[in-house]
PDB file of C-alpha atoms in Angstrom:
ATOM      1  CA  MET A 134      44.081   3.133 -16.705  1.00 80.00           C
ATOM      2  CA  VAL A 135      41.151   1.514 -18.407  1.00 89.00           C
ATOM      3  CA  ARG A 136      40.999  -2.318 -19.267  1.00 88.00           C
ATOM      4  CA  LYS A 137      38.487  -5.257 -19.061  1.00 88.00           C
ATOM      5  CA  LEU A 138      38.974  -7.597 -16.073  1.00 81.00           C
ATOM      6  CA  GLY A 139      38.936 -11.428 -16.534  1.00 79.00           C
ATOM      7  CA  THR A 140      36.082 -12.471 -18.680  1.00 79.00           C
ATOM      8  CA  SER A 141      34.038  -9.216 -17.936  1.00 82.00           C
ATOM      9  CA  GLU A 142      32.642  -7.652 -21.136  1.00 87.00           C
ATOM     10  CA  ASN A 143      32.673  -4.353 -19.288  1.00 89.00           C
ATOM     11  CA  TYR A 144      35.543  -2.056 -18.860  1.00 91.00           C
ATOM     12  CA  SER A 145      36.858  -1.023 -15.302  1.00 92.00           C
ATOM     13  CA  TYR A 146      39.033   1.893 -14.700  1.00 93.00           C
ATOM     14  CA  ASN A 147      41.669   2.347 -11.877  1.00 93.00           C
ATOM     15  CA  PHE A 148      43.538   5.527 -10.726  1.00 94.00           C
ATOM     16  CA  ARG A 149      44.877   7.445  -7.618  1.00 93.00           C
ATOM     17  CA  TRP A 150      43.230  10.328  -5.950  1.00 93.00           C
ATOM     18  CA  THR A 151      44.444  12.668  -3.241  1.00 93.00           C
ATOM     19  CA  ILE A 152      42.474  15.018  -1.178  1.00 91.00           C
ATOM     20  CA  LYS A 153      44.306  17.986   0.214  1.00 89.00           C
ATOM     21  CA  HIS A 154      42.955  19.375   3.355  1.00 84.00           C
ATOM     22  CA  LYS A 155      43.063  23.205   4.380  1.00 83.00           C
ATOM     23  CA  ASP A 156      45.240  22.318   7.289  1.00 83.00           C
ATOM     24  CA  GLY A 157      47.966  20.805   4.909  1.00 85.00           C
ATOM     25  CA  THR A 158      47.190  17.206   5.362  1.00 89.00           C
ATOM     26  CA  GLN A 159      46.462  14.879   2.472  1.00 90.00           C
ATOM     27  CA  GLU A 160      44.517  11.607   2.158  1.00 90.00           C
ATOM     28  CA  HIS A 161      45.542   9.102  -0.728  1.00 92.00           C
ATOM     29  CA  PHE A 162      43.014   6.889  -2.369  1.00 92.00           C
ATOM     30  CA  ARG A 163      42.857   3.924  -5.003  1.00 92.00           C
ATOM     31  CA  VAL A 164      39.694   4.432  -7.006  1.00 92.00           C
ATOM     32  CA  ARG A 165      38.656   1.044  -8.568  1.00 91.00           C
ATOM     33  CA  GLN A 166      35.277   1.193 -10.385  1.00 89.00           C
ATOM     34  CA  CYS A 167      33.458  -0.743 -13.051  1.00 89.00           C
ATOM     35  CA  ALA A 168      32.499   1.667 -15.941  1.00 87.00           C
ATOM     36  CA  HIS A 169      29.598  -0.542 -16.712  1.00 86.00           C
ATOM     37  CA  VAL A 170      30.240  -0.211 -20.425  1.00 87.00           C
ATOM     38  CA  SER A 171      31.600  -2.613 -23.145  1.00 89.00           C
ATOM     39  CA  ASN A 172      33.255   0.187 -25.441  1.00 88.00           C
ATOM     40  CA  LYS A 173      36.613   1.800 -24.320  1.00 89.00           C
ATOM     41  CA  LYS A 174      35.829   5.155 -25.392  1.00 89.00           C
ATOM     42  CA  ASP A 175      32.790   5.093 -23.252  1.00 87.00           C
ATOM     43  CA  ALA A 176      34.602   3.889 -20.352  1.00 87.00           C
ATOM     44  CA  LEU A 177      37.217   6.744 -20.630  1.00 90.00           C
ATOM     45  CA  ALA A 178      34.262   8.977 -20.708  1.00 87.00           C
ATOM     46  CA  VAL A 179      32.854   7.737 -17.520  1.00 89.00           C
ATOM     47  CA  GLU A 180      36.334   7.683 -15.959  1.00 90.00           C
ATOM     48  CA  ALA A 181      36.751  11.473 -16.811  1.00 89.00           C
ATOM     49  CA  ALA A 182      33.325  12.120 -15.378  1.00 88.00           C
ATOM     50  CA  HIS A 183      34.169  10.553 -12.149  1.00 91.00           C
ATOM     51  CA  LYS A 184      37.415  12.638 -11.839  1.00 91.00           C
ATOM     52  CA  ALA A 185      35.526  15.931 -12.677  1.00 88.00           C
ATOM     53  CA  ALA A 186      32.957  15.060  -9.829  1.00 88.00           C
ATOM     54  CA  LEU A 187      35.702  14.349  -7.440  1.00 90.00           C
ATOM     55  CA  ALA A 188      37.696  17.510  -8.324  1.00 89.00           C
ATOM     56  CA  ARG A 189      34.343  19.683  -7.687  1.00 86.00           C
ATOM     57  CA  GLY A 190      33.916  17.732  -4.276  1.00 85.00           C
ATOM     58  CA  ASP A 191      30.695  16.240  -5.409  1.00 81.00           C
ATOM     59  CA  VAL A 192      31.801  12.736  -4.350  1.00 85.00           C
ATOM     60  CA  HIS A 193      34.187  11.006  -1.999  1.00 89.00           C
ATOM     61  CA  PRO A 194      36.704   8.738  -3.516  1.00 90.00           C
ATOM     62  CA  ASN A 195      34.965   5.936  -1.406  1.00 88.00           C
ATOM     63  CA  ASP A 196      31.540   6.556  -2.955  1.00 86.00           C
ATOM     64  CA  PRO A 197      30.143   4.549  -5.851  1.00 83.00           C
ATOM     65  CA  TRP A 198      30.366   6.042  -9.450  1.00 82.00           C
ATOM     66  CA  PRO A 199      27.854   7.038 -11.101  1.00 78.00           C
ATOM     67  CA  PRO A 200      25.798   7.730  -7.892  1.00 74.00           C
ATOM     68  CA  PRO A 201      22.905   5.516  -7.273  1.00 69.00           C
ATOM     69  CA  LYS A 202      19.769   6.783  -8.830  1.00 67.00           C
ATOM     70  CA  ASP A 203      16.929   7.789  -6.806  1.00 62.00           C
ATOM     71  CA  ALA A 204      18.635   6.735  -3.656  1.00 69.00           C
ATOM     72  CA  ALA A 205      16.398   7.477  -0.385  1.00 82.00           C
ATOM     73  CA  PRO A 206      17.793  10.465   1.377  1.00 88.00           C
ATOM     74  CA  PRO A 207      19.391   9.824   4.580  1.00 91.00           C
ATOM     75  CA  THR A 208      17.840  10.965   7.936  1.00 94.00           C
ATOM     76  CA  LEU A 209      19.179  13.997   9.764  1.00 95.00           C
ATOM     77  CA  ARG A 210      20.645  11.782  12.338  1.00 94.00           C
ATOM     78  CA  ALA A 211      22.237   9.365   9.668  1.00 92.00           C
ATOM     79  CA  PHE A 212      23.630  12.320   7.967  1.00 92.00           C
ATOM     80  CA  ALA A 213      24.944  14.048  11.017  1.00 92.00           C
ATOM     81  CA  ALA A 214      28.258  12.139  11.505  1.00 90.00           C
ATOM     82  CA  ASP A 215      29.272  13.054   7.699  1.00 89.00           C
ATOM     83  CA  PHE A 216      28.494  16.650   8.231  1.00 91.00           C
ATOM     84  CA  LEU A 217      30.427  16.983  11.332  1.00 91.00           C
ATOM     85  CA  ALA A 218      33.303  15.449   9.641  1.00 88.00           C
ATOM     86  CA  HIS A 219      33.272  17.795   6.804  1.00 87.00           C
ATOM     87  CA  VAL A 220      33.078  21.047   9.130  1.00 88.00           C
ATOM     88  CA  LYS A 221      35.963  19.668  11.191  1.00 87.00           C
ATOM     89  CA  THR A 222      37.846  19.117   8.044  1.00 84.00           C
ATOM     90  CA  ASN A 223      37.145  22.218   6.254  1.00 82.00           C
ATOM     91  CA  LYS A 224      36.284  24.983   8.737  1.00 84.00           C
ATOM     92  CA  THR A 225      37.884  26.722  11.581  1.00 84.00           C
ATOM     93  CA  LEU A 226      37.667  25.278  15.227  1.00 86.00           C
ATOM     94  CA  GLY A 227      35.345  27.824  16.370  1.00 85.00           C
ATOM     95  CA  THR A 228      32.916  27.144  13.297  1.00 89.00           C
ATOM     96  CA  HIS A 229      33.079  23.485  14.094  1.00 90.00           C
ATOM     97  CA  ARG A 230      32.116  24.190  17.663  1.00 91.00           C
ATOM     98  CA  PHE A 231      29.108  26.140  16.504  1.00 92.00           C
ATOM     99  CA  TYR A 232      27.671  23.648  14.096  1.00 94.00           C
ATOM    100  CA  LYS A 233      28.444  20.642  16.719  1.00 94.00           C
ATOM    101  CA  GLY A 234      26.403  22.494  19.355  1.00 93.00           C
ATOM    102  CA  GLY A 235      23.602  23.241  16.840  1.00 94.00           C
ATOM    103  CA  LEU A 236      23.423  19.953  15.443  1.00 95.00           C
ATOM    104  CA  GLY A 237      23.208  18.552  19.129  1.00 94.00           C
ATOM    105  CA  ARG A 238      20.178  20.448  19.982  1.00 95.00           C
ATOM    106  CA  LEU A 239      18.671  19.598  16.519  1.00 95.00           C
ATOM    107  CA  LEU A 240      19.221  15.785  17.048  1.00 95.00           C
ATOM    108  CA  ALA A 241      17.664  16.048  20.488  1.00 94.00           C
ATOM    109  CA  PHE A 242      14.265  16.831  18.630  1.00 95.00           C
ATOM    110  CA  SER A 243      13.132  13.667  17.369  1.00 94.00           C
ATOM    111  CA  ALA A 244      10.744  15.035  14.959  1.00 93.00           C
ATOM    112  CA  LEU A 245      13.513  16.385  13.015  1.00 93.00           C
ATOM    113  CA  ALA A 246      16.207  13.944  13.795  1.00 94.00           C
ATOM    114  CA  ASP A 247      14.651  10.962  12.374  1.00 95.00           C
ATOM    115  CA  ALA A 248      13.149  12.594   9.367  1.00 94.00           C
ATOM    116  CA  PRO A 249      14.672  12.062   5.926  1.00 94.00           C
ATOM    117  CA  LEU A 250      16.276  15.192   4.632  1.00 94.00           C
ATOM    118  CA  ASN A 251      13.472  15.395   2.004  1.00 93.00           C
ATOM    119  CA  ALA A 252      10.633  15.229   4.577  1.00 94.00           C
ATOM    120  CA  ILE A 253      11.761  18.159   6.746  1.00 95.00           C
ATOM    121  CA  THR A 254       9.112  20.669   6.065  1.00 94.00           C
ATOM    122  CA  VAL A 255       8.334  24.326   6.920  1.00 93.00           C
ATOM    123  CA  GLU A 256       5.862  22.989   9.666  1.00 94.00           C
ATOM    124  CA  THR A 257       8.720  20.708  11.169  1.00 94.00           C
ATOM    125  CA  VAL A 258      11.008  23.582  11.294  1.00 95.00           C
ATOM    126  CA  ASP A 259       8.278  25.900  12.771  1.00 94.00           C
ATOM    127  CA  ARG A 260       7.599  23.266  15.522  1.00 94.00           C
ATOM    128  CA  TYR A 261      11.279  23.048  16.330  1.00 95.00           C
ATOM    129  CA  SER A 262      11.512  26.704  16.875  1.00 94.00           C
ATOM    130  CA  ARG A 263       8.515  27.065  18.939  1.00 93.00           C
ATOM    131  CA  TYR A 264       9.915  24.097  21.244  1.00 94.00           C
ATOM    132  CA  ARG A 265      13.266  25.924  21.484  1.00 92.00           C
ATOM    133  CA  ILE A 266      11.445  29.257  22.668  1.00 92.00           C
ATOM    134  CA  GLU A 267       8.529  28.121  24.790  1.00 92.00           C
ATOM    135  CA  VAL A 268       9.701  24.780  26.195  1.00 92.00           C
ATOM    136  CA  ALA A 269      13.455  24.918  26.212  1.00 90.00           C
ATOM    137  CA  LYS A 270      13.362  28.406  26.783  1.00 91.00           C
ATOM    138  CA  ASN A 271      16.346  29.091  24.677  1.00 89.00           C
ATOM    139  CA  SER A 272      16.834  32.706  23.211  1.00 87.00           C
ATOM    140  CA  SER A 273      15.750  33.358  19.552  1.00 89.00           C
ATOM    141  CA  VAL A 274      19.410  34.025  19.009  1.00 88.00           C
ATOM    142  CA  THR A 275      20.204  30.220  20.010  1.00 90.00           C
ATOM    143  CA  ALA A 276      17.309  29.077  18.014  1.00 92.00           C
ATOM    144  CA  ASN A 277      18.393  31.008  14.873  1.00 93.00           C
ATOM    145  CA  GLY A 278      21.809  29.761  15.302  1.00 93.00           C
ATOM    146  CA  ASP A 279      20.372  26.086  14.915  1.00 95.00           C
ATOM    147  CA  LEU A 280      18.248  26.998  12.158  1.00 95.00           C
ATOM    148  CA  ARG A 281      21.583  28.236  10.186  1.00 95.00           C
ATOM    149  CA  CYS A 282      22.954  24.949  11.092  1.00 95.00           C
ATOM    150  CA  LEU A 283      20.049  22.975   9.718  1.00 96.00           C
ATOM    151  CA  ARG A 284      20.221  25.284   6.667  1.00 95.00           C
ATOM    152  CA  ARG A 285      24.014  24.276   6.075  1.00 94.00           C
ATOM    153  CA  ILE A 286      23.152  20.611   6.325  1.00 95.00           C
ATOM    154  CA  LEU A 287      20.535  20.811   3.659  1.00 94.00           C
ATOM    155  CA  LYS A 288      22.957  22.532   1.256  1.00 92.00           C
ATOM    156  CA  LEU A 289      25.644  19.991   1.905  1.00 90.00           C
ATOM    157  CA  GLY A 290      23.277  17.328   1.268  1.00 90.00           C
ATOM    158  CA  VAL A 291      22.074  18.926  -2.004  1.00 89.00           C
ATOM    159  CA  LYS A 292      25.827  19.248  -2.870  1.00 86.00           C
ATOM    160  CA  TRP A 293      26.782  15.741  -2.143  1.00 83.00           C
ATOM    161  CA  GLY A 294      23.628  14.298  -3.984  1.00 81.00           C
ATOM    162  CA  ARG A 295      21.980  13.067  -1.083  1.00 85.00           C
ATOM    163  CA  LEU A 296      19.050  15.381  -1.742  1.00 87.00           C
ATOM    164  CA  LYS A 297      17.471  16.910  -4.590  1.00 87.00           C
ATOM    165  CA  ALA A 298      17.659  20.798  -4.778  1.00 86.00           C
ATOM    166  CA  GLY A 299      13.920  20.881  -4.944  1.00 88.00           C
ATOM    167  CA  ASP A 300      13.317  18.812  -1.851  1.00 89.00           C
ATOM    168  CA  ALA A 301      15.412  21.019   0.539  1.00 91.00           C
ATOM    169  CA  VAL A 302      13.058  23.168   2.652  1.00 91.00           C
ATOM    170  CA  ALA A 303      13.645  26.725   2.754  1.00 91.00           C
ATOM    171  CA  ILE A 304      14.959  27.689   6.266  1.00 92.00           C
ATOM    172  CA  ASN A 305      13.531  31.201   7.536  1.00 90.00           C
ATOM    173  CA  GLU A 306      15.070  32.610  10.745  1.00 89.00           C
ATOM    174  CA  ILE A 307      12.680  33.945  13.143  1.00 87.00           C
ATOM    175  CA  PRO A 308      12.671  37.716  14.434  1.00 85.00           C
ATOM    176  CA  GLU A 309      15.250  38.360  17.170  1.00 76.00           C
ATOM    177  CA  GLY A 310      13.920  41.748  18.275  1.00 66.00           C
ATOM    178  CA  PRO A 311      16.089  44.532  19.507  1.00 63.00           C
ATOM    179  CA  SER A 312      19.977  43.425  19.920  1.00 59.00           C
ATOM    180  CA  THR A 313      20.837  43.007  23.750  1.00 58.00           C
ATOM    181  CA  ARG A 314      24.677  43.807  22.878  1.00 65.00           C
ATOM    182  CA  ARG A 315      26.007  47.029  23.755  1.00 72.00           C
ATOM    183  CA  ALA A 316      29.449  48.732  23.948  1.00 79.00           C
ATOM    184  CA  ILE A 317      30.741  49.574  27.438  1.00 84.00           C
ATOM    185  CA  SER A 318      31.306  53.060  28.391  1.00 88.00           C
ATOM    186  CA  PRO A 319      34.882  54.615  28.815  1.00 89.00           C
ATOM    187  CA  LYS A 320      33.786  54.944  32.623  1.00 93.00           C
ATOM    188  CA  GLU A 321      32.928  51.385  32.567  1.00 93.00           C
ATOM    189  CA  GLU A 322      36.050  50.341  31.073  1.00 92.00           C
ATOM    190  CA  GLN A 323      38.225  52.376  33.198  1.00 93.00           C
ATOM    191  CA  LEU A 324      36.405  50.836  36.295  1.00 95.00           C
ATOM    192  CA  TYR A 325      37.069  47.242  35.181  1.00 94.00           C
ATOM    193  CA  LEU A 326      40.842  47.954  34.555  1.00 94.00           C
ATOM    194  CA  ARG A 327      41.376  49.234  37.910  1.00 94.00           C
ATOM    195  CA  HIS A 328      39.988  46.107  39.734  1.00 95.00           C
ATOM    196  CA  ALA A 329      41.031  43.476  37.191  1.00 93.00           C
ATOM    197  CA  SER A 330      43.914  41.197  37.840  1.00 95.00           C
ATOM    198  CA  ALA A 331      47.058  41.992  35.961  1.00 93.00           C
ATOM    199  CA  ASN A 332      46.597  39.259  33.198  1.00 91.00           C
ATOM    200  CA  LEU A 333      42.918  40.288  32.867  1.00 93.00           C
ATOM    201  CA  ARG A 334      43.801  43.836  32.650  1.00 94.00           C
ATOM    202  CA  ASP A 335      46.254  43.248  29.867  1.00 93.00           C
ATOM    203  CA  ALA A 336      43.884  41.110  27.891  1.00 91.00           C
ATOM    204  CA  ALA A 337      41.257  43.491  28.248  1.00 92.00           C
ATOM    205  CA  ILE A 338      43.450  46.410  26.781  1.00 93.00           C
ATOM    206  CA  VAL A 339      44.538  44.308  23.936  1.00 92.00           C
ATOM    207  CA  ALA A 340      40.718  43.233  23.121  1.00 91.00           C
ATOM    208  CA  CYS A 341      39.512  46.726  23.513  1.00 91.00           C
ATOM    209  CA  ASP A 342      42.050  48.415  21.438  1.00 91.00           C
ATOM    210  CA  SER A 343      42.396  45.814  18.570  1.00 90.00           C
ATOM    211  CA  GLY A 344      38.893  44.670  18.517  1.00 88.00           C
ATOM    212  CA  LEU A 345      39.836  40.890  18.356  1.00 88.00           C
ATOM    213  CA  ARG A 346      37.296  38.536  19.746  1.00 85.00           C
ATOM    214  CA  PRO A 347      38.526  36.218  22.804  1.00 85.00           C
ATOM    215  CA  GLU A 348      38.873  33.183  20.446  1.00 84.00           C
ATOM    216  CA  GLU A 349      41.077  35.264  18.221  1.00 86.00           C
ATOM    217  CA  LEU A 350      43.118  36.984  21.118  1.00 88.00           C
ATOM    218  CA  LEU A 351      43.824  34.199  23.530  1.00 87.00           C
ATOM    219  CA  PRO A 352      45.467  31.516  20.831  1.00 88.00           C
ATOM    220  CA  LEU A 353      48.036  34.334  19.917  1.00 90.00           C
ATOM    221  CA  LEU A 354      51.699  33.577  20.434  1.00 92.00           C
ATOM    222  CA  TRP A 355      54.791  35.852  20.303  1.00 93.00           C
ATOM    223  CA  ALA A 356      55.266  34.976  16.686  1.00 93.00           C
ATOM    224  CA  ASN A 357      51.921  36.882  15.937  1.00 92.00           C
ATOM    225  CA  VAL A 358      53.291  40.089  17.595  1.00 94.00           C
ATOM    226  CA  ASP A 359      55.321  42.466  15.319  1.00 94.00           C
ATOM    227  CA  LEU A 360      56.717  45.432  17.212  1.00 94.00           C
ATOM    228  CA  LEU A 361      58.556  47.012  14.364  1.00 93.00           C
ATOM    229  CA  SER A 362      57.500  50.391  13.668  1.00 92.00           C
ATOM    230  CA  ARG A 363      56.628  51.494  10.312  1.00 91.00           C
ATOM    231  CA  PRO A 364      54.830  54.917   9.139  1.00 90.00           C
ATOM    232  CA  GLU A 365      51.466  53.363   8.659  1.00 89.00           C
ATOM    233  CA  THR A 366      51.811  51.133  11.892  1.00 91.00           C
ATOM    234  CA  PRO A 367      54.131  52.898  14.301  1.00 93.00           C
ATOM    235  CA  ASN A 368      53.161  50.945  17.231  1.00 93.00           C
ATOM    236  CA  GLY A 369      53.309  47.329  15.509  1.00 93.00           C
ATOM    237  CA  VAL A 370      50.846  44.961  14.582  1.00 93.00           C
ATOM    238  CA  LEU A 371      49.032  41.776  15.897  1.00 92.00           C
ATOM    239  CA  HIS A 372      48.697  39.326  13.183  1.00 90.00           C
ATOM    240  CA  ALA A 373      45.246  37.391  13.924  1.00 86.00           C
ATOM    241  CA  ARG A 374      45.554  33.697  12.884  1.00 79.00           C
ATOM    242  CA  GLY A 375      42.081  33.331  11.274  1.00 70.00           C
ATOM    243  CA  GLU A 376      40.116  31.840  14.439  1.00 61.00           C
ATOM    244  CA  GLY A 377      37.193  33.812  13.175  1.00 55.00           C
ATOM    245  CA  LYS A 378      34.198  32.675  10.903  1.00 57.00           C
ATOM    246  CA  SER A 379      35.608  33.644   7.561  1.00 59.00           C
ATOM    247  CA  ASP A 380      38.820  34.257   5.446  1.00 61.00           C
ATOM    248  CA  ALA A 381      38.660  37.917   6.703  1.00 62.00           C
ATOM    249  CA  ALA A 382      39.420  36.802  10.125  1.00 69.00           C
ATOM    250  CA  ILE A 383      43.226  36.227   8.826  1.00 83.00           C
ATOM    251  CA  ARG A 384      44.413  39.927   9.062  1.00 87.00           C
ATOM    252  CA  SER A 385      46.886  42.272  10.676  1.00 89.00           C
ATOM    253  CA  VAL A 386      45.581  44.640  13.235  1.00 91.00           C
ATOM    254  CA  PRO A 387      47.458  47.818  14.222  1.00 93.00           C
ATOM    255  CA  LEU A 388      48.219  48.246  17.922  1.00 93.00           C
ATOM    256  CA  THR A 389      47.681  51.444  19.868  1.00 94.00           C
ATOM    257  CA  PRO A 390      50.353  52.862  22.198  1.00 94.00           C
ATOM    258  CA  ARG A 391      48.540  51.534  25.332  1.00 94.00           C
ATOM    259  CA  ALA A 392      48.105  47.958  23.877  1.00 92.00           C
TER     260      ALA A 392
END
């Protein structure tokens, strides 16, 4: 609804907006803004542009519209709470835990934490990487996880208009060297199963035969187990609930006779 309020020469608009979250919950807002124009047609155009920005996720219903021009980018520390709130609402629990840990380490490095987003440079990032490897004695895998967290923060800052795209530094990960991961041998597997407790033995068998990660396997309920025999899955399936890092984590995994 667009109209003039009181003696004002400018039009204002007023509408309701609902944000639907991935977990099925909804938030309802009443958006009231001055269009800062004295022509009704122009005011309708301002309102339409505002709704389009809300639909794209560029702004929040509580943010002013149009966004303030040339507003100083926030520091990493000031932007951290908004970033974590966004991740908690839009990502899985495991992803939120990953970003929360990385952000905590980033904020412990004051040269990064207290720098405006547009003042984070390649040199600053390199100093952080060296600190993690040489002083904190973290592995390159951990340091690169933190750098991926920082890269995601900067991308979100650009998406929300808190940072100009040209001011976001490119984040390059450091070489990790040969992987330290390996698969256990059949002999090692049998040795473990002989000595494990009943619960651990069952969990290990299902993990080995299904390929599910612990964070995917442990939250499963009986409702996620389908033992109906079908030609393509004669031993039934497990329905993974999507505790992984992507949409592909929601999947059905065939069971082996042993599992």
